[in-house]
């Protein structure tokens, strides 16, 4: 179980580093157009800095597989949101995105939430789900992806209107968070099928499940949507909103879909729920009253006819 905690913290470092590297690379690229995905991907692949960021994110994905094999999903999500601490620090140092007093207080609160969740873990009694009915996964994923795509398209149309101020990024973050929430369910499913003793059986079992196909869908669409959103808005806003949405989604629907239970001990249950609630509440407060900081790309897109 403690391997899972260490892997979650490592994933946070890799994800935060990857997002910051990608944001720096995106600042030097022309405005990305989500309606031209092939051209968008060619632009990204031509940037060595962006490739370095994507490799860091891929390594974070590998660490996340270990997390889901060793920790309950609700506890894992609370650990993942602690990555906001490093993200805010890196965004300030590498991107020049200023950290406000409220954000510094948020860092301390999320660290407290992290300690509460870690204190609620017990290797002897925590249950870890390993399977979920395929029809249920398809149903949850279908509705979630439809909602995420619809919100993104609606936000794009509003942002394209002339004389409209650029969006703060909250809508983009929620839309991408729904896509990555489905991806988290798929990662959980893949991790449950992995075994080192029977590679052939593992491959056949995975191909017969919905998870690799969901990963392909969410990986491709998440790449296109997240990069356009990250180019237009602050990383220190987009990523926390995306993380909040994805973690809430995975903690609630993932726990339900994979049949995981909460701690039965009253103290551990209180620590788990209070820590998760504190982390989510802090992230939600960070997304309110944020004044958008338009970039050259966002100003161009605001006045670009569709």
XYZ file of N, CA, C and O in Angstrom, residues 88-211:
496
model
N 1.549 24.810 -8.667
C 1.548 26.254 -8.420
C 2.968 26.788 -8.294
O 3.283 27.873 -8.790
N 3.837 26.028 -7.623
C 5.217 26.461 -7.468
C 5.937 26.494 -8.819
O 6.652 27.452 -9.140
N 5.751 25.453 -9.628
C 6.401 25.402 -10.929
C 5.841 26.461 -11.871
O 6.579 27.065 -12.657
N 4.532 26.695 -11.813
C 3.918 27.704 -12.673
C 4.464 29.087 -12.354
O 4.679 29.913 -13.243
N 4.696 29.328 -11.071
C 5.242 30.622 -10.672
C 6.696 30.770 -11.104
O 7.100 31.804 -11.628
N 7.486 29.707 -10.918
C 8.926 29.800 -11.203
C 9.231 29.731 -12.690
O 10.088 30.464 -13.193
N 8.534 28.851 -13.414
C 8.888 28.600 -14.817
C 8.027 29.363 -15.812
O 8.469 29.623 -16.933
N 6.806 29.709 -15.415
C 5.895 30.358 -16.362
C 5.607 31.813 -16.011
O 4.958 32.513 -16.787
N 6.056 32.250 -14.842
C 5.788 33.622 -14.434
C 4.350 33.866 -14.038
O 3.909 35.019 -13.999
N 3.602 32.799 -13.733
C 2.215 32.949 -13.288
C 2.224 33.178 -11.776
O 2.579 32.290 -11.009
N 1.856 34.353 -11.351
C 1.986 34.731 -9.953
C 1.051 33.920 -9.061
O -0.095 33.665 -9.404
N 1.591 33.548 -7.908
C 0.812 32.832 -6.907
C 0.282 33.832 -5.878
O 1.063 34.538 -5.236
N -1.029 33.890 -5.713
C -1.645 34.845 -4.791
C -1.555 34.332 -3.357
O -1.199 33.174 -3.102
N -1.908 35.219 -2.412
C -1.939 34.808 -1.003
C -2.945 33.681 -0.802
O -2.696 32.749 -0.025
N -4.080 33.759 -1.486
C -5.097 32.715 -1.354
C -4.551 31.373 -1.832
O -4.809 30.332 -1.221
N -3.769 31.389 -2.899
C -3.199 30.144 -3.414
C -2.143 29.580 -2.470
O -2.004 28.361 -2.339
N -1.421 30.454 -1.783
C -0.436 29.952 -0.809
C -1.128 29.295 0.382
O -0.678 28.264 0.891
N -2.224 29.901 0.842
C -2.999 29.260 1.905
C -3.571 27.925 1.427
O -3.666 26.956 2.195
N -3.952 27.877 0.156
C -4.493 26.639 -0.405
C -3.450 25.524 -0.386
O -3.773 24.353 -0.155
N -2.187 25.884 -0.624
C -1.121 24.893 -0.595
C -1.039 24.236 0.785
O -0.955 23.006 0.912
N -1.086 25.054 1.825
C -1.023 24.516 3.188
C -2.230 23.633 3.486
O -2.103 22.564 4.109
N -3.410 24.056 3.034
C -4.620 23.272 3.292
C -4.579 21.929 2.571
O -4.998 20.899 3.116
N -4.066 21.908 1.345
C -4.010 20.649 0.597
C -2.974 19.704 1.202
O -3.165 18.483 1.217
N -1.893 20.247 1.716
C -0.922 19.401 2.418
C -1.567 18.748 3.638
O -1.323 17.571 3.940
N -2.397 19.509 4.364
C -3.117 18.949 5.500
C -4.066 17.847 5.032
O -4.157 16.774 5.666
N -4.775 18.081 3.933
C -5.677 17.068 3.392
C -4.918 15.806 3.004
O -5.395 14.683 3.227
N -3.722 15.980 2.438
C -2.899 14.836 2.062
C -2.551 13.997 3.285
O -2.657 12.754 3.262
N -2.149 14.643 4.373
C -1.807 13.915 5.594
C -3.024 13.179 6.161
O -2.900 12.054 6.670
N -4.200 13.777 6.057
C -5.412 13.141 6.571
C -5.741 11.877 5.774
O -6.097 10.839 6.345
N -5.624 11.949 4.474
C -5.933 10.778 3.646
C -4.914 9.670 3.879
O -5.278 8.493 4.013
N -3.638 10.017 3.942
C -2.611 9.005 4.210
C -2.858 8.345 5.566
O -2.711 7.128 5.731
N -3.287 9.141 6.561
C -3.574 8.588 7.879
C -4.772 7.668 7.911
O -4.923 6.865 8.832
N -5.635 7.753 6.890
C -6.835 6.904 6.850
C -6.585 5.553 6.202
O -7.448 4.684 6.216
N -5.399 5.345 5.619
C -5.132 4.110 4.884
C -4.780 2.974 5.827
O -4.101 3.157 6.833
N -5.244 1.787 5.475
C -4.919 0.582 6.225
C -4.780 -0.578 5.254
O -5.739 -0.916 4.540
N -3.622 -1.196 5.217
C -3.385 -2.286 4.284
C -4.233 -3.507 4.627
O -4.550 -4.323 3.753
N -4.632 -3.651 5.880
C -5.364 -4.845 6.302
C -6.844 -4.796 5.926
O -7.441 -5.829 5.639
N -7.435 -3.620 5.937
C -8.891 -3.550 5.790
C -9.374 -2.833 4.536
O -10.541 -2.995 4.156
N -8.544 -2.036 3.865
C -9.003 -1.313 2.674
C -9.258 -2.280 1.521
O -8.424 -3.148 1.228
N -10.416 -2.131 0.883
C -10.760 -2.985 -0.255
C -10.393 -2.283 -1.556
O -10.580 -1.077 -1.694
N -9.859 -3.061 -2.498
C -9.463 -2.537 -3.797
C -10.209 -3.303 -4.869
O -10.059 -4.521 -5.006
N -11.061 -2.623 -5.637
C -11.848 -3.278 -6.680
C -10.990 -3.647 -7.876
O -10.029 -2.950 -8.210
N -11.353 -4.760 -8.526
C -10.574 -5.227 -9.674
C -11.415 -5.441 -10.921
O -10.857 -5.763 -11.974
N -12.715 -5.274 -10.832
C -13.542 -5.509 -12.021
C -14.815 -4.685 -11.934
O -15.243 -4.266 -10.846
N -15.400 -4.462 -13.101
C -16.662 -3.736 -13.205
C -17.397 -4.247 -14.441
O -16.747 -4.571 -15.450
N -18.726 -4.355 -14.407
C -19.460 -4.829 -15.586
C -19.210 -3.916 -16.787
O -19.318 -2.687 -16.682
N -18.895 -4.503 -17.937
C -18.602 -3.722 -19.141
C -19.759 -2.808 -19.543
O -19.526 -1.645 -19.905
N -21.037 -3.276 -19.505
C -22.140 -2.365 -19.867
C -22.197 -1.125 -18.979
O -22.503 -0.025 -19.461
N -21.887 -1.287 -17.689
C -21.905 -0.145 -16.776
C -20.807 0.849 -17.144
O -21.028 2.072 -17.162
N -19.608 0.335 -17.453
C -18.496 1.210 -17.847
C -18.833 1.956 -19.129
O -18.593 3.165 -19.258
N -19.412 1.261 -20.114
C -19.783 1.906 -21.370
C -20.844 2.979 -21.148
O -20.792 4.063 -21.746
N -21.811 2.698 -20.286
C -22.883 3.653 -20.014
C -22.334 4.912 -19.349
O -22.608 6.038 -19.796
N -21.548 4.733 -18.304
C -20.966 5.879 -17.595
C -20.065 6.685 -18.517
O -20.138 7.916 -18.583
N -19.216 5.983 -19.260
C -18.255 6.662 -20.135
C -18.947 7.407 -21.266
O -18.562 8.529 -21.613
N -19.983 6.787 -21.854
C -20.683 7.432 -22.968
C -21.312 8.749 -22.564
O -21.143 9.772 -23.254
N -22.032 8.749 -21.450
C -22.666 9.987 -20.987
C -21.610 11.037 -20.611
O -21.775 12.227 -20.899
N -20.529 10.615 -19.984
C -19.503 11.553 -19.537
C -18.778 12.195 -20.708
O -18.547 13.411 -20.723
N -18.408 11.391 -21.702
C -17.722 11.940 -22.868
C -18.635 12.876 -23.654
O -18.195 13.928 -24.137
N -19.905 12.507 -23.778
C -20.849 13.378 -24.487
C -20.975 14.719 -23.775
O -20.997 15.787 -24.412
N -21.029 14.688 -22.435
C -21.132 15.931 -21.664
C -19.867 16.770 -21.811
O -19.934 17.997 -21.983
N -18.700 16.130 -21.761
C -17.445 16.862 -21.887
C -17.279 17.497 -23.261
O -16.916 18.674 -23.373
N -17.569 16.745 -24.325
C -17.444 17.283 -25.681
C -18.428 18.422 -25.909
O -18.097 19.438 -26.528
N -19.655 18.245 -25.414
C -20.677 19.275 -25.590
C -20.277 20.575 -24.902
O -20.416 21.667 -25.478
N -19.763 20.481 -23.677
C -19.341 21.676 -22.949
C -18.176 22.356 -23.656
O -18.126 23.592 -23.743
N -17.245 21.578 -24.177
C -16.089 22.159 -24.865
C -16.522 22.908 -26.120
O -16.074 24.032 -26.377
N -17.389 22.276 -26.916
C -17.861 22.919 -28.151
C -18.615 24.203 -27.832
O -18.440 25.235 -28.495
N -19.463 24.168 -26.805
C -20.207 25.357 -26.409
C -19.275 26.483 -25.984
O -19.460 27.648 -26.350
N -18.228 26.139 -25.222
C -17.258 27.141 -24.789
C -16.494 27.715 -25.966
O -16.215 28.927 -26.020
N -16.139 26.875 -26.926
C -15.446 27.340 -28.129
C -16.306 28.359 -28.886
O -15.808 29.392 -29.343
N -17.572 28.067 -29.029
C -18.463 28.967 -29.768
C -18.609 30.303 -29.054
O -18.617 31.364 -29.688
N -18.716 30.254 -27.735
C -18.841 31.513 -26.987
C -17.558 32.325 -27.075
O -17.595 33.549 -27.218
N -16.422 31.666 -27.000
C -15.143 32.374 -27.050
C -14.890 32.994 -28.411
O -14.131 33.960 -28.529
N -15.507 32.426 -29.458
C -15.262 32.911 -30.817
C -16.074 34.152 -31.157
O -15.846 34.774 -32.190
N -17.043 34.509 -30.318
C -17.866 35.680 -30.608
C -17.035 36.953 -30.515
O -16.196 37.113 -29.628
N -17.286 37.842 -31.424
C -16.550 39.107 -31.445
C -16.841 39.940 -30.195
O -17.956 39.951 -29.684
N -15.817 40.661 -29.745
C -15.919 41.593 -28.618
C -16.259 40.897 -27.311
O -16.651 41.552 -26.349
N -16.113 39.566 -27.261
C -16.354 38.857 -26.009
C -15.032 38.680 -25.274
O -14.047 38.249 -25.861
N -14.957 39.021 -23.967
C -13.706 38.821 -23.233
C -13.304 37.349 -23.248
O -14.169 36.471 -23.289
N -12.008 37.045 -23.216
C -11.569 35.651 -23.224
C -12.043 34.914 -21.977
O -12.152 35.485 -20.898
N -12.339 33.622 -22.137
C -12.805 32.826 -21.009
C -11.706 32.665 -19.968
O -10.513 32.648 -20.300
N -12.096 32.520 -18.703
C -11.110 32.308 -17.642
C -10.505 30.918 -17.719
O -9.415 30.677 -17.204
N -11.195 29.984 -18.359
C -10.683 28.631 -18.492
C -11.408 27.605 -17.664
O -11.155 26.411 -17.790
N -12.330 28.024 -16.796
C -13.039 27.082 -15.940
C -13.830 26.082 -16.779
O -13.797 24.867 -16.529
N -14.544 26.566 -17.806
C -15.349 25.674 -18.640
C -14.463 24.679 -19.376
O -14.791 23.491 -19.476
N -13.346 25.163 -19.915
C -12.412 24.254 -20.581
C -11.912 23.187 -19.598
O -11.818 21.998 -19.935
N -11.552 23.609 -18.386
C -11.029 22.674 -17.400
C -12.026 21.601 -17.022
O -11.675 20.427 -16.871
N -13.310 21.980 -16.872
C -14.347 21.002 -16.535
C -14.527 20.006 -17.681
O -14.632 18.792 -17.466
N -14.560 20.512 -18.912
C -14.748 19.636 -20.072
C -13.611 18.621 -20.187
O -13.842 17.415 -20.363
N -12.375 19.099 -20.087
C -11.226 18.193 -20.180
C -11.195 17.247 -18.978
O -10.827 16.076 -19.101
N -11.614 17.738 -17.812
C -11.650 16.897 -16.624
C -12.595 15.720 -16.767
O -12.318 14.620 -16.276
N -13.726 15.921 -17.448
C -14.650 14.808 -17.689
C -14.018 13.757 -18.591
O -14.166 12.553 -18.370
N -13.295 14.207 -19.614
C -12.615 13.264 -20.513
C -11.552 12.483 -19.746
O -11.452 11.245 -19.858
N -10.771 13.177 -18.936
C -9.729 12.494 -18.180
C -10.301 11.662 -17.025
O -9.641 10.738 -16.539
N -11.507 11.984 -16.577
C -12.171 11.129 -15.598
C -12.459 9.759 -16.183
O -12.236 8.728 -15.541
N -12.959 9.738 -17.423
C -13.179 8.461 -18.114
C -11.852 7.739 -18.314
O -11.750 6.515 -18.155
N -10.808 8.495 -18.641
C -9.484 7.898 -18.802
C -9.017 7.243 -17.510
O -8.400 6.164 -17.537
N -9.308 7.859 -16.365
C -8.920 7.277 -15.074
C -9.633 5.952 -14.832
O -9.036 5.007 -14.298
N -10.914 5.869 -15.211
C -11.623 4.595 -15.092
C -10.953 3.533 -15.954
O -10.818 2.368 -15.552
N -10.536 3.931 -17.163
C -9.871 2.991 -18.062
C -8.523 2.548 -17.502
O -8.155 1.369 -17.598
N -7.772 3.489 -16.914
C -6.479 3.139 -16.311
C -6.682 2.158 -15.156
O -5.926 1.186 -15.002
N -7.717 2.398 -14.356
C -8.035 1.473 -13.270
C -8.329 0.084 -13.821
O -7.838 -0.929 -13.296
N -9.123 0.005 -14.885
C -9.449 -1.285 -15.479
C -8.228 -1.985 -16.048
O -8.055 -3.197 -15.875
N -7.350 -1.224 -16.719
C -6.123 -1.809 -17.274
C -5.235 -2.341 -16.154
O -4.680 -3.450 -16.249
N -5.095 -1.563 -15.088
C -4.222 -1.978 -13.983
C -4.713 -3.271 -13.343
O -3.912 -4.098 -12.899
N -6.041 -3.453 -13.303
C -6.597 -4.669 -12.701
C -6.314 -5.905 -13.541
O -6.272 -7.024 -13.017
N -6.096 -5.721 -14.864
C -5.851 -6.859 -15.752
C -4.366 -7.200 -15.879
O -4.022 -8.269 -16.388
N -3.486 -6.302 -15.442
C -2.057 -6.517 -15.651
C -1.520 -7.609 -14.728
O -1.840 -7.651 -13.543
N -0.703 -8.477 -15.287
C -0.007 -9.499 -14.516
C 1.290 -9.845 -15.228
O 1.344 -9.900 -16.464
N 2.346 -10.066 -14.469
C 3.650 -10.375 -15.042
C 3.836 -11.867 -15.296
O 4.762 -12.270 -15.999
N 2.957 -12.686 -14.737
C 3.129 -14.139 -14.852
C 2.580 -14.702 -16.151
O 3.010 -15.760 -16.593
N 1.627 -14.011 -16.779
C 0.994 -14.533 -17.998
C 0.758 -13.391 -18.986
O -0.371 -12.912 -19.130
N 1.804 -12.928 -19.686
C 1.653 -11.795 -20.608
C 0.623 -12.048 -21.707
O -0.138 -11.150 -22.068
N 0.598 -13.268 -22.256
C -0.357 -13.571 -23.332
C -1.788 -13.504 -22.816
O -2.670 -12.909 -23.451
N -2.009 -14.114 -21.672
C -3.348 -14.065 -21.083
C -3.763 -12.653 -20.733
O -4.933 -12.280 -20.887
N -2.804 -11.855 -20.271
C -3.087 -10.453 -19.949
C -3.521 -9.686 -21.186
O -4.501 -8.932 -21.157
N -2.797 -9.874 -22.283
C -3.119 -9.167 -23.525
C -4.505 -9.551 -24.035
O -5.296 -8.696 -24.432
N -4.807 -10.851 -24.020
C -6.123 -11.306 -24.494
C -7.245 -10.794 -23.595
O -8.314 -10.398 -24.068
N -6.987 -10.792 -22.295
C -7.989 -10.301 -21.355
C -8.260 -8.814 -21.554
O -9.410 -8.359 -21.505
N -7.198 -8.049 -21.791
C -7.355 -6.614 -22.019
C -8.131 -6.337 -23.303
O -9.009 -5.472 -23.343
N -7.799 -7.061 -24.371
C -8.467 -6.837 -25.656
C -9.952 -7.183 -25.589
O -10.751 -6.647 -26.368
N -10.314 -8.070 -24.681
C -11.721 -8.443 -24.531
C -12.482 -7.495 -23.612
O -13.705 -7.623 -23.461
N -11.778 -6.536 -23.018
C -12.401 -5.567 -22.110
C -12.549 -4.224 -22.818
O -11.932 -3.978 -23.856
N -13.353 -3.310 -22.267
C -13.525 -1.994 -22.905
C -12.385 -1.019 -22.623
O -12.305 0.037 -23.257
N -11.478 -1.354 -21.698
C -10.543 -0.363 -21.189
C -9.499 0.132 -22.194
O -9.253 1.345 -22.276
